[in-house]
Coordinates of C-alpha atoms and ligand atoms in Angstrom, one line a residue:
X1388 CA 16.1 -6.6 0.7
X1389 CA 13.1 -4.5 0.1
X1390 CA 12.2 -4.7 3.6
X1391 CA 15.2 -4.4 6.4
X1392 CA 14.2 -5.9 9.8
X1393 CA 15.3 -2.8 11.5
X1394 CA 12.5 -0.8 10.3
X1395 CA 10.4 -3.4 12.0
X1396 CA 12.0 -3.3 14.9
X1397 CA 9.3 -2.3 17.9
X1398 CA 6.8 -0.6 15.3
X1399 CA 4.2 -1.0 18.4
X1400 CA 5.8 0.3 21.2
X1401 CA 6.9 3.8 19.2
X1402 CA 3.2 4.7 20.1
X1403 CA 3.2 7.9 21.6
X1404 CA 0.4 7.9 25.0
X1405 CA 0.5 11.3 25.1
X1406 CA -2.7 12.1 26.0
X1407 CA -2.5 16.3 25.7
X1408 CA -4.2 18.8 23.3
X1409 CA -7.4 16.5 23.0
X1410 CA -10.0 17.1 20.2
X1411 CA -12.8 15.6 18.8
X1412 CA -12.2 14.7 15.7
X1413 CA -14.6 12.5 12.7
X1414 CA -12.6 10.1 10.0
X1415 CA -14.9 9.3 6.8
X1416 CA -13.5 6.3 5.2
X1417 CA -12.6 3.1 7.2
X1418 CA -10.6 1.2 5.2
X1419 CA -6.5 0.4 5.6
X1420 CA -6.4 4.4 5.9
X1421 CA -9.1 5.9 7.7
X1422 CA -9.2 2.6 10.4
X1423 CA -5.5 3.3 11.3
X1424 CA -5.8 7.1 11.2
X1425 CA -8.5 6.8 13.4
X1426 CA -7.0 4.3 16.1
X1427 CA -4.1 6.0 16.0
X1428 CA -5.5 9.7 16.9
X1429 CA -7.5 7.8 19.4
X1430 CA -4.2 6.6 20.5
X1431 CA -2.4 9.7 20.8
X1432 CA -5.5 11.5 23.1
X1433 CA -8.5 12.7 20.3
X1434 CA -11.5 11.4 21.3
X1435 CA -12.5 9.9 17.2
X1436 CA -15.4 8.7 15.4
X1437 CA -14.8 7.0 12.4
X1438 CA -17.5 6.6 9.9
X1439 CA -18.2 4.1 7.2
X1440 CA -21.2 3.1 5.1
X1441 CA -20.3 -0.3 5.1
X1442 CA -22.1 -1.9 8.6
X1443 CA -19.8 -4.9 8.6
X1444 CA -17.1 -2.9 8.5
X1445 CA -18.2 -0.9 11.4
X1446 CA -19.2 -3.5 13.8
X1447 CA -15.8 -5.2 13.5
X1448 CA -14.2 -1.8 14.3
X1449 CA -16.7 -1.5 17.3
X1450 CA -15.6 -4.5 19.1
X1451 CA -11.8 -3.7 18.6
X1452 CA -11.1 -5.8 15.6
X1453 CA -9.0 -4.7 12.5
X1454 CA -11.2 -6.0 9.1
X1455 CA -8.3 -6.7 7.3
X1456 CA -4.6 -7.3 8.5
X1457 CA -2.7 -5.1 9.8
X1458 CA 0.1 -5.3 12.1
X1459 CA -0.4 -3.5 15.4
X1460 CA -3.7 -2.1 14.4
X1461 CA -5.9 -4.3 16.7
X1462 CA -4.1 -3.0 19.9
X1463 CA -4.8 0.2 19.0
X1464 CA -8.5 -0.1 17.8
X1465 CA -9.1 -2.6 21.0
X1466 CA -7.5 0.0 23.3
X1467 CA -9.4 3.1 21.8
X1468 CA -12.4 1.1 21.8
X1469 CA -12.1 0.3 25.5
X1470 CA -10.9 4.2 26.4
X1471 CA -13.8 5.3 25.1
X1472 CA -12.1 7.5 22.7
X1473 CA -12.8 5.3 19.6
X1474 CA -16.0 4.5 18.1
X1475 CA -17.5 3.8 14.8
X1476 CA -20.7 4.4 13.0
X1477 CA -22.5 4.4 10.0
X1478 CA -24.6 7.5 10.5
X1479 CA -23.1 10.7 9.3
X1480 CA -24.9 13.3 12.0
X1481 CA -22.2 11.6 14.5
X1482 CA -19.5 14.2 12.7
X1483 CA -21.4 16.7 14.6
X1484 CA -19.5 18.5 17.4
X1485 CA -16.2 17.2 15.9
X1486 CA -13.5 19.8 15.1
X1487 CA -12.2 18.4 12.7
X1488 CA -13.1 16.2 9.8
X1489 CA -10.9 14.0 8.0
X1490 CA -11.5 12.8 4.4
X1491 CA -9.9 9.1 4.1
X1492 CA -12.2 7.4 1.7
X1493 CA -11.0 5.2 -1.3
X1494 CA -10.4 6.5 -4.9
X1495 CA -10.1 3.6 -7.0
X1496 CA -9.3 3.7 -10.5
X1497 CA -12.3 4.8 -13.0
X1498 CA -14.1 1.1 -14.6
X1499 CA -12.8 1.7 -18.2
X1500 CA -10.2 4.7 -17.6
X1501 CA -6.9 5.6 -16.0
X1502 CA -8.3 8.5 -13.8
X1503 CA -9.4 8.3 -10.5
X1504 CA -12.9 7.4 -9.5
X1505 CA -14.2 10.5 -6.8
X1506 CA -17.3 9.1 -6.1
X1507 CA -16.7 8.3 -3.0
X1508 CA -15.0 11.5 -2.3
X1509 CA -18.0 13.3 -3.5
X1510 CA -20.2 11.3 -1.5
X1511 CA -18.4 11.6 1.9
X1512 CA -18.4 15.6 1.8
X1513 CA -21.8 15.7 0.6
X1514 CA -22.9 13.6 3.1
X1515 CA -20.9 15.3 5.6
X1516 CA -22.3 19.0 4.6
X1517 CA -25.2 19.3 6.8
X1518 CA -23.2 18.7 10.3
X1519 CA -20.5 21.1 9.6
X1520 CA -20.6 24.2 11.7
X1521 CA -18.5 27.3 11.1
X1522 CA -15.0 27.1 12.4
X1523 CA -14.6 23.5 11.5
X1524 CA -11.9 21.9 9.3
X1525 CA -12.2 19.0 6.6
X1526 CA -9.3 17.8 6.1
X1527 CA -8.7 15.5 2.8
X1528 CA -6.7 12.6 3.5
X1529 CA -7.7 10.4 0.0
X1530 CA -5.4 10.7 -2.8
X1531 CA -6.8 12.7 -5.6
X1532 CA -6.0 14.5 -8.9
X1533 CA -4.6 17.9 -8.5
X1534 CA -7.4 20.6 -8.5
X1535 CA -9.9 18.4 -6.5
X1536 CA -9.7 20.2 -3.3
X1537 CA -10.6 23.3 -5.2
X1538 CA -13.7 21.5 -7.2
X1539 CA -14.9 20.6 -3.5
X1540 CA -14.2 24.0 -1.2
X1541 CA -16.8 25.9 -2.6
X1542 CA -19.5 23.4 -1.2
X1543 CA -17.6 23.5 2.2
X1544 CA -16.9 27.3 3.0
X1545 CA -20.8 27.9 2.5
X1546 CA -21.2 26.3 5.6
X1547 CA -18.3 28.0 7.0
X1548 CA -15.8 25.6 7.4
X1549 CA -12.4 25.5 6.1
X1550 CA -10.7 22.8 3.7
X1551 CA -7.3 21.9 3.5
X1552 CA -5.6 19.2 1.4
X1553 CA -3.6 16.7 4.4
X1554 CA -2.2 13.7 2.5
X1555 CA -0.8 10.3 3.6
X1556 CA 1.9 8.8 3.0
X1557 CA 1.3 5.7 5.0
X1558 CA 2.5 1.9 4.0
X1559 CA 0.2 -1.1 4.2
X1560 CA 1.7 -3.3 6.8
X1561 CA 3.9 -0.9 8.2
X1562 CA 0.2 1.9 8.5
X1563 CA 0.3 2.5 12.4
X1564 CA 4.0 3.2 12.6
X1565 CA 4.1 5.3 9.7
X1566 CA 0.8 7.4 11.0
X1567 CA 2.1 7.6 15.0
X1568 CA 5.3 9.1 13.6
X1569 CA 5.1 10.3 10.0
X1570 CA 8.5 11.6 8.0
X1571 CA 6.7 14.0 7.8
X1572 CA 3.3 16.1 7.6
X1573 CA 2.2 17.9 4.7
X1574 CA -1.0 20.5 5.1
X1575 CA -2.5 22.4 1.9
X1576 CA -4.1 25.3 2.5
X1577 CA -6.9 28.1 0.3
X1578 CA -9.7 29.3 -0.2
X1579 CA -11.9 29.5 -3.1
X1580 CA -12.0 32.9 -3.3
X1581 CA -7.9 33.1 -3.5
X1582 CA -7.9 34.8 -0.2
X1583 CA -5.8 33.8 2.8
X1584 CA -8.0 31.2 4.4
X1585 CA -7.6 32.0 8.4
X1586 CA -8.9 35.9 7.0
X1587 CA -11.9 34.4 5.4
X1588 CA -13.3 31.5 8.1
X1589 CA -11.5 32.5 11.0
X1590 CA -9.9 29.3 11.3
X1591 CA -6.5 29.1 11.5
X1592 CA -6.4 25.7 9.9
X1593 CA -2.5 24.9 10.0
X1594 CA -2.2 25.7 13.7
X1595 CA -5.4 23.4 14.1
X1596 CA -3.6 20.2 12.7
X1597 CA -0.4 21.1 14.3
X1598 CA -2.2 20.2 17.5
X1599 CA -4.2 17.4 16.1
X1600 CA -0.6 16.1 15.6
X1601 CA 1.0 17.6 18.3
X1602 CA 3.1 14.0 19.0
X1603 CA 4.9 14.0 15.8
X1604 CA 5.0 17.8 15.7
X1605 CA 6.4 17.7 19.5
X1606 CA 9.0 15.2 18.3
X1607 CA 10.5 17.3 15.3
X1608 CA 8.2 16.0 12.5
X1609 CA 8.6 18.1 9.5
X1610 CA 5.5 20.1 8.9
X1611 CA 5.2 21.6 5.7
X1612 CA 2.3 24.3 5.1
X1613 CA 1.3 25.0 1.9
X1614 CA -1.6 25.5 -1.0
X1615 CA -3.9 23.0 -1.7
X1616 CA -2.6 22.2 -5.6
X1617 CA 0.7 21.4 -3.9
X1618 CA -0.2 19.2 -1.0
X1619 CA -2.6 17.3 -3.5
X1620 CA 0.8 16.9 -6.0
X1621 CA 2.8 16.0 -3.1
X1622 CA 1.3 12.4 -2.7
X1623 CA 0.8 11.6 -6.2
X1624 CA 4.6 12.8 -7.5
X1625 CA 6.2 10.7 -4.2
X1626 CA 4.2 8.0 -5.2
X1627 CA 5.1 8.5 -8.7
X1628 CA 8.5 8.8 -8.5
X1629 CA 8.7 5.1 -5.7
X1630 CA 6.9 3.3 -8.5
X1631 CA 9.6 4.4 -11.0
X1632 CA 12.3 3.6 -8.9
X1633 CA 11.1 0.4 -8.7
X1634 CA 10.7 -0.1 -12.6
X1635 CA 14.5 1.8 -12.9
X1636 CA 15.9 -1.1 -11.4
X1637 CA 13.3 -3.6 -13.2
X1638 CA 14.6 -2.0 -16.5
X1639 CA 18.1 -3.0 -15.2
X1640 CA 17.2 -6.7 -14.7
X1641 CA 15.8 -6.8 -18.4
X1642 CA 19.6 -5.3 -19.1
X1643 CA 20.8 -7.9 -17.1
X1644 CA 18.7 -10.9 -18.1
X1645 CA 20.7 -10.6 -22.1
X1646 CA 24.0 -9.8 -20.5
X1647 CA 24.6 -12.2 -17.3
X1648 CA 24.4 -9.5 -14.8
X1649 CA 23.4 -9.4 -11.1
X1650 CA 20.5 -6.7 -10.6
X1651 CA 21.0 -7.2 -7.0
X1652 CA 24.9 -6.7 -6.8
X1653 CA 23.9 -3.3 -9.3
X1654 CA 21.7 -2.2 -6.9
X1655 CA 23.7 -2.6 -4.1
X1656 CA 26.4 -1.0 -6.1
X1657 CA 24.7 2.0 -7.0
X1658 CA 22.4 2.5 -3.6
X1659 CA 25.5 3.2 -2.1
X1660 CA 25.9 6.2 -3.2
X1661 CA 23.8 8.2 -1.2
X1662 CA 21.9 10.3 -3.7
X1663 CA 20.1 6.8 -5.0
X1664 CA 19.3 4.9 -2.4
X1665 CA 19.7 1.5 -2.1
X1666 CA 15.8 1.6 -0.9
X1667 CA 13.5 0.8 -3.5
X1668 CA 15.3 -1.0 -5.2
X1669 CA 14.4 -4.3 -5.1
X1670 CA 14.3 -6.2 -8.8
X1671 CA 11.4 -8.9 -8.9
X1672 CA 8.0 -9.1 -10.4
X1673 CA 7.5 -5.3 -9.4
X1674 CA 4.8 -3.7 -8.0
X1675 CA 1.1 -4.0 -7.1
X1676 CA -1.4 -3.1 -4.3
X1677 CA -4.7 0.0 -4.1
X1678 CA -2.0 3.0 -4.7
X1679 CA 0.8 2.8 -6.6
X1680 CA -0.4 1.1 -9.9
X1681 CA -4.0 3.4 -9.7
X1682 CA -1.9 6.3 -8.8
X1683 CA 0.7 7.2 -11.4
X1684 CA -2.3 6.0 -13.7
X1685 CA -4.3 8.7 -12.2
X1686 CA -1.7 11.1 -13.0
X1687 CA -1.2 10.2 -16.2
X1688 CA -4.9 10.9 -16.9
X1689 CA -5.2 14.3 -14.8
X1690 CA -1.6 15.9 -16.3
X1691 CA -3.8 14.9 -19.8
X1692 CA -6.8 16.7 -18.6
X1693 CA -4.1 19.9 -17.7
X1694 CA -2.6 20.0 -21.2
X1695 CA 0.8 18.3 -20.1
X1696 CA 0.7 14.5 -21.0
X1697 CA 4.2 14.8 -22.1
X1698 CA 5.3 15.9 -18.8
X1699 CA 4.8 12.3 -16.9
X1700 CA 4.8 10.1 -20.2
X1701 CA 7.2 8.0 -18.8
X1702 CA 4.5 6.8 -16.3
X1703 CA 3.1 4.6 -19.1
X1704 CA 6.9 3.3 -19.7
X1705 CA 6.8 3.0 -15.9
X1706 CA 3.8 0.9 -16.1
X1707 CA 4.7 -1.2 -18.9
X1708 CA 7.7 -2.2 -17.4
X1709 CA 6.3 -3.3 -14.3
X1710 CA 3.7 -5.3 -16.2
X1711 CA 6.2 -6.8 -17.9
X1712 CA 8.0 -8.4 -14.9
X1713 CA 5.1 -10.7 -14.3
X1714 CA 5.0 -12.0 -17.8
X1715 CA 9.0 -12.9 -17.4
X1716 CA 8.2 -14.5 -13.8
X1717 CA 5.2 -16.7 -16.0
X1718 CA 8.1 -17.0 -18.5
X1719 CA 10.8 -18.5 -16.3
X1720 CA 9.0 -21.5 -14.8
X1721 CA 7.6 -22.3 -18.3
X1722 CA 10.9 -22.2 -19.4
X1723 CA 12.5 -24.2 -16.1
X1724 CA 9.8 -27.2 -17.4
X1725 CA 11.5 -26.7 -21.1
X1726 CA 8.5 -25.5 -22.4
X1727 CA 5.2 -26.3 -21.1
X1728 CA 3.3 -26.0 -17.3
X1729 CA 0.5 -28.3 -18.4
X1730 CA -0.4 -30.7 -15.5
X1731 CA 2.9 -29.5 -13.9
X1732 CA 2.6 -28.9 -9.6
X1733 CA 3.1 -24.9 -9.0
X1734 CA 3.5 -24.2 -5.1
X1735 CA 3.0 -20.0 -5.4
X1736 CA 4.4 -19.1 -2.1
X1737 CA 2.1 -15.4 -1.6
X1738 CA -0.6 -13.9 -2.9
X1739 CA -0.4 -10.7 -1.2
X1740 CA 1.1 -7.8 -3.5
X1741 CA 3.5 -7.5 -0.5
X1742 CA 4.3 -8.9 2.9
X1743 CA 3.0 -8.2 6.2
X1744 CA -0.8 -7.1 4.3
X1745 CA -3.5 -9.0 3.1
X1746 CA -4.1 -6.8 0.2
X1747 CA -4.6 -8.6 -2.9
X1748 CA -5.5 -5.5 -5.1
X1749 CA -3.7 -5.5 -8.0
X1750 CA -1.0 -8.4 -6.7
X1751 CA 1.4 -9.2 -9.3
X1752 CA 2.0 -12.3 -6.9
X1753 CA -1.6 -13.4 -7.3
X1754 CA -1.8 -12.3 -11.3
X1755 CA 1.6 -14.7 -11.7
X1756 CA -0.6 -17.7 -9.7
X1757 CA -3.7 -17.3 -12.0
X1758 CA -1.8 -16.8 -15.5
X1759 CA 0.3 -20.2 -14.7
X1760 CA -3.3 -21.7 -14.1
X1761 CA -4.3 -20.4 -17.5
X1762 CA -1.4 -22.7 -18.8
X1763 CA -2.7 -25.3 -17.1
X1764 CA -0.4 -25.7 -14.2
X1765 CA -2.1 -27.2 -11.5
X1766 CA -1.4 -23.9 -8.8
X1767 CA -1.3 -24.1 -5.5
X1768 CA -1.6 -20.9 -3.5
X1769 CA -0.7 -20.2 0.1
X1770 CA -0.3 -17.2 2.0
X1771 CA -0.1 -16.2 5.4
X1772 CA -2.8 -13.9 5.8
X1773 CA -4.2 -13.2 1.8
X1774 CA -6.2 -16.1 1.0
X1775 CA -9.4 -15.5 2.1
X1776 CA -9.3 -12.2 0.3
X1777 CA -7.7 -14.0 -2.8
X1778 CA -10.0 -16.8 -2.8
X1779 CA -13.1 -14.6 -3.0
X1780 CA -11.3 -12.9 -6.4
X1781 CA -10.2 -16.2 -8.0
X1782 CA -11.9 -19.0 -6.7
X1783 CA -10.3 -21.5 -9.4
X1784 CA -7.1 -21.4 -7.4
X1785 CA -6.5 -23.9 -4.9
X1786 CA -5.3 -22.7 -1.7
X1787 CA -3.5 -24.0 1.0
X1788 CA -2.8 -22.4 4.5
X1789 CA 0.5 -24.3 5.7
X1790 CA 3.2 -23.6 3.8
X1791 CA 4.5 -27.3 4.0
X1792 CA 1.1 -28.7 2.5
X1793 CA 1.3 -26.0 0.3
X1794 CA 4.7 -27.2 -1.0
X1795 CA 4.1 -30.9 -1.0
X1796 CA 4.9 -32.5 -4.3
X1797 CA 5.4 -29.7 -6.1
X1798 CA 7.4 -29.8 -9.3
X1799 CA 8.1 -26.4 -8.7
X1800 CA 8.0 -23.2 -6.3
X1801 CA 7.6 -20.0 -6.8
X1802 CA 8.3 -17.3 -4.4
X1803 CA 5.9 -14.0 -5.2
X1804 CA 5.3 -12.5 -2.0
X1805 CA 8.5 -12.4 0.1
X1806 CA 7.2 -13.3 3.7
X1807 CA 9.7 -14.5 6.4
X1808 CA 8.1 -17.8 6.2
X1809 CA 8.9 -17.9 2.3
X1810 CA 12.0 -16.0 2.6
X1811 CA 14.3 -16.5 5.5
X1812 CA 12.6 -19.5 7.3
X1813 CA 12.7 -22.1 4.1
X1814 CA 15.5 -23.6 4.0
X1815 CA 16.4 -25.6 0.8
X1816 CA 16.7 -29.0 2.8
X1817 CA 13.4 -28.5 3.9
X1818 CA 11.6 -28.0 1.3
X1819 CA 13.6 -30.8 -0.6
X1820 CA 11.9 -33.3 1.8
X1821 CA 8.3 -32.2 0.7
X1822 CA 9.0 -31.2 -3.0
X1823 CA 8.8 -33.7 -6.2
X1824 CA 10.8 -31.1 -8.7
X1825 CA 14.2 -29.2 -7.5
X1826 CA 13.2 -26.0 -9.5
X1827 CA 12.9 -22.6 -7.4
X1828 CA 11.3 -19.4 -8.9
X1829 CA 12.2 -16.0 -7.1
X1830 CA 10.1 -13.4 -8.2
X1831 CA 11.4 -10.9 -5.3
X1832 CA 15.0 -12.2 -5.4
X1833 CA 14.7 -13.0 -1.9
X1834 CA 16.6 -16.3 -1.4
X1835 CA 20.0 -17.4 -1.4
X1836 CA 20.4 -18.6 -4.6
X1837 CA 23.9 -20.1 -3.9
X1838 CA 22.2 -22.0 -0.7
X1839 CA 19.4 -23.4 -3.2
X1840 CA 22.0 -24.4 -5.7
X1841 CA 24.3 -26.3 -3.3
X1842 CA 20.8 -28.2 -2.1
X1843 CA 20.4 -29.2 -5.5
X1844 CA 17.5 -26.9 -6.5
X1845 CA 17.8 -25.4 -10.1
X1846 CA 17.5 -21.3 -8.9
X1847 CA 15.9 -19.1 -11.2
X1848 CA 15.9 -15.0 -9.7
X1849 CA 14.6 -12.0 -11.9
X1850 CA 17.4 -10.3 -13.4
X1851 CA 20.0 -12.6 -11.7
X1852 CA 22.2 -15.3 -13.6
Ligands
UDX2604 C1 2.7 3.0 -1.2 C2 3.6 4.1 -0.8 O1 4.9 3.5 -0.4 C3 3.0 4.9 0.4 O2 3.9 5.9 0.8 C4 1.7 5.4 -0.1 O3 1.0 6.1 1.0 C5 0.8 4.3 -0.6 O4 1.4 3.6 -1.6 P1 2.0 0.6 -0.3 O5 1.1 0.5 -1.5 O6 1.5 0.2 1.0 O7 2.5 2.1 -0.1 O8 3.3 -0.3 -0.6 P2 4.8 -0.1 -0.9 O9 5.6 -0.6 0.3 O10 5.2 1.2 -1.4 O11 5.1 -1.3 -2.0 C6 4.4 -1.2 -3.2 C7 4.7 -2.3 -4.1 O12 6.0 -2.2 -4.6 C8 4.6 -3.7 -3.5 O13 4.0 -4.6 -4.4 C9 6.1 -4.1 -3.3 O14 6.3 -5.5 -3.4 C10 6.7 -3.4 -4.5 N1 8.2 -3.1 -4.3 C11 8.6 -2.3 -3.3 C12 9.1 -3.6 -5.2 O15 8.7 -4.4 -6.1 N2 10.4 -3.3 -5.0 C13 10.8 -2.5 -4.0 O16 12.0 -2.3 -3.9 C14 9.9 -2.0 -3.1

C-alpha cells in the first residue's frame, strides 16, 4: 500500500533533544508548514517565534494546540510552548533580534489561472523588511516559481541581509518526522548582483543553516548547497515528477480496466525492480491536497512564462489523468446500481485527500462524495478527523463521525480516503451487519477484494478485475 506501517513506526520518538548550537530564529507563515517547522526547531534547541496574521491561528499555537491535525505536532508545540522556546504572534517587529527568518507562507493557485498566487509571499517579506538587520538570513521555505527568489533579493540585500532559497519537502501527516530528520536539505544561494553572496553581506549563509540544522546535519543528512534557480526547481520538479508517478500507474489501471489486468500485481511487479519503485505507486482515484495538484500547475504556467511550455507538457496529461480517476470512481458505483444513484444510500468512507491529515484541499475523496450527491445519491460522509473542515466547504453533505453510523443501511460503500479504520480494521462481516446493499467501492485499492468477495460483497477496485 501507499502507506507501509513501518514508516510510521515511532515518528515521535525520532525527535532529536539536542539542545546545542541555539539561535533565534522567526517563521512567517503558520500553517501545516510554518507550525511544524517552527515546533520542530523549537524542538531541536532554537528559541522560535512564529508569526501569522491570522489571530485564531496564533492563540491556538500559544496555548500548545495544533489548528489543524497533525500527528505528533501537539507534543511538540505544547513542549516548546512550555520551554519557553516557542511562541507565536501576529505582530511582525517580533522578527527582530532573530538570526534567521524563515519564509513558510502559502502560495495557492492564482483565482482564474494555473500559476501560483505570491501574494502572500510578497506580503510576508514586505512586512518583514523593516526588522531586518544586516547579517541576517531569510530563508524561503514556500514553494514558488523559479526566478522568485531573485524578484524578491533586491528588496532584501538593501537592508543588508542575505536570501537564500531553503525548500521543503515535508508530508502532511507524516510533517514533524519528515522536518526532525529530512532525506535531505537543500539551500539555494546568490545575490542579485551575481556575486558570491558571503563576499557581498558577510554572511556565510550555508554555514548558517547548517547549524540551524545541526541534528539532521550531525546525523548524515544530505546537504546540498546551491543557487537559488536550482533550490527553487528542486521542489517543484520532485513534486512534479511524485504526481506523475502517481498518474503512470493510473494510466496503467485505464490499460487494465479494457484488458482484465491487476494494476496492483503490475505495480508490485514492476516496483521491484529497483530503479521504479514500488513507492508511489498506488492506483486509485489519484491525487489531491494544497501542493501537488497547485504545483505541477504552477509549473506548467512558469515554464510558459520562460518560453519552454513543451518542456513539462505532459503535466497537463499528468493532470488529466488524475482528474479522470475520480470520474471512473463516480462511474463505478453508478454502474454497481446498473445505472442510476438516485435515492440510492452512499457511505463515502474519507474525505481527507489522504490519511492521517485533515486536509480537504483539493480531495478527490471529497469531489467523488459531492459529484454522487449531484446524482442524487443520498451521501453520507465520515472521516476521522476531516469533517469539520469538509463540512464548512460543502455543507449539503451529510456527515457522520462513527464509521458504523456512517455505514448503516447503506446500499453501498465507498472507500476514498484509505484510513486504518476504513482499511485494515473493517472487516466484510462487519460491515455486512450494518449495510443494506453488498456493493464495495475501492477508490485506493486498499481492501482485500477476495475477503469482500467470499463475504458476499460485490468488490469493485480501480484498475483491478
Ligand atoms: C506532497 C509531497 O509528497 C511532499 O514532498 C511535498 O512537500 C508536498 O506535497 P502531500 O501533499 O502531503 O506531500 O501528500 P503526498 O503524500 O505526496 O500525497 C499526495 C496525494 O497523492 C494524496 O492525495 C495521496 O492519496 C495520493 N497518492 C499518493 C496516490 O494516489 N498514490 C500514491 O501511490 C501515493
Amino acid at each position: 500500500m501507499t502507506y507501509p506501517d513501518s514508516d510510521r513506526k515511532d515518528a515521535a520518538t525520532h525527535i532529536v533533544a539536542d539542545l546545542g548550537g541555539s539561535m533565534r530564529l522567526t517563521v512567517i507563515g503558520c500553517g501545516y508548514l510554518g507550525a511544524v517547522h517552527a515546533a520542530a526547531m523549537a524542538s531541536i534547541g532554537h528559541e522560535v517565534v512564529g508569526i501569522d496574521v491570522d489571530p485564531r491561528k496564533i492563540d491556538a499555537l500559544s496555548r500548545g494546540e495544533a489548528p489543524f491535525f497533525e500527528p505528533d505536532l501537539e507534543d511538540l508545540l505544547a513542549g516548546g510552548v512550555a520551554s519557553g522556546r516557542l511562541s507565536f504572534t501576529t505582530d511582525m517587529s517580533q522578527a527582530a533580534g532573530s538570526r534567521v527568518h524563515f519564509i513558510a507562507v502559502g502560495t495557492p493557485q492564482q483565482q482564474g489561472g494555473y500559476a501560483a498566487d505570491l501574494t502572500y509571499v510578497n506580503g510576508a517579506v514586505d512586512a518583514l523588511l523593516p526588522y531586518l538587520r544586516p547579517g541576517d538570513v531569510v530563508a524561503g521555505k514556500s514553494t514558488v516559481p523559479v526566478g522568485t527568489a531573485a524578484e524578491l533579493a533586491p528588496r532584501i540585500e538593501a537592508t543588508g541581509a542575505a536570501l537564500v532559497w531553503n525548500p521543503e519537502f515535508l508530508r502532511e501527516g507524516w510533517a514533524v518526522k519528515d522536518t526532525v530528520e529530512p532525506d535531505r536539505l537543500v539551500v539555494g544561494l546568490g545575490h542579485s548582483s551575481g556575486a558570491d553572496p558571503a563576499a557581498v553581506t558577510g554572511t556565510d549563509a550555508a554555514a548558517l543553516l547548517r547549524e540551524v540544522y545541526h541534528p539532521a546535519v550531525a546525523a548524515g543528512t544530505p546537504f546540498i548547497v546551491t543557487d537559488w534557480s536550482t533550490a527553487e526547481l528542486v521542489k517543484v520538479a520532485a513534486n512534479a515528477f511524485l504526481a506523475t508517478k502517481i498518474s503512470f500507474i493510473n494510466a496503467m489501471a485505464e490499460i487494465a480496466e479494457v484488458t482484465g489486468a491487476d494494476v496492483t500485481q503490475l505495480a508490485d511487479a514492476i516496483g521491484h525492480d529497483v530503479r521504479i519503485g514500488r513507492r508511489f505507486l498506488g492506483a486509485g482515484i489519484g491525487f489531491g491536497g494544497g501542493c501537488l495538484p497547485k504545483d505541477i500547475r504552477a509549473f506548467s504556467a512558469r515554464a510558459e512564462e520562460l518560453g519552454r511550455g513543451e518542456s513539462v507538457a505532459f503535466l497537463r496529461e499528468v493532470d488529466a489523468i488524475n482528474l479522470r480517476r475520480r470520474d471512473r470512481a463516480v462511474e463505478l458505483v453508478v454502474q454497481a446500481f446498473g445505472g442510476s444513484v438516485f435515492e440510492k444510500r452512499v457511505a463515502v468512507l474519507g474525505a481527507a485527500f489522504k490519511p492521517f491529515s485533515d486536509d480537504i484541499r483539493d480531495s478527490p475523496a471529497l469531489d467523488v462524495a459531492v459529484r454522487l450527491r449531484g446524482l442524487g445519491a443520498d451521501v453520507v460522509v465520515t472521516d476521522p478527523a476531516a469533517i469539520d473542515n469538509a463540512r464548512r466547504v460543502h455543507p449539503q453533505l451529510t456527515y457522520i463521525t462513527d464509521r458504523d453510523e456512517a455505514i448503516r443501511d447503506a446500499d453501498a460503500v465507498v472507500l476514498v480516503t484509505e484510513w486504518d479504520e476504513y482499511r485494515r480494521q473493517l472487516s466484510p462481516e462487519h460491515a455486512s451487519s450494518l449495510t443494506a446493499g453488498r456493493i464495495i467501492v475501492d477508490g485506493r485499492n486498499g481492501l482485500d477484494a477476495a475477503a469482500w468477495r467470499a463475504a458476499g460483497w460485490t468488490y469493485f477496485g480501480m484498475g483491478r478485475p
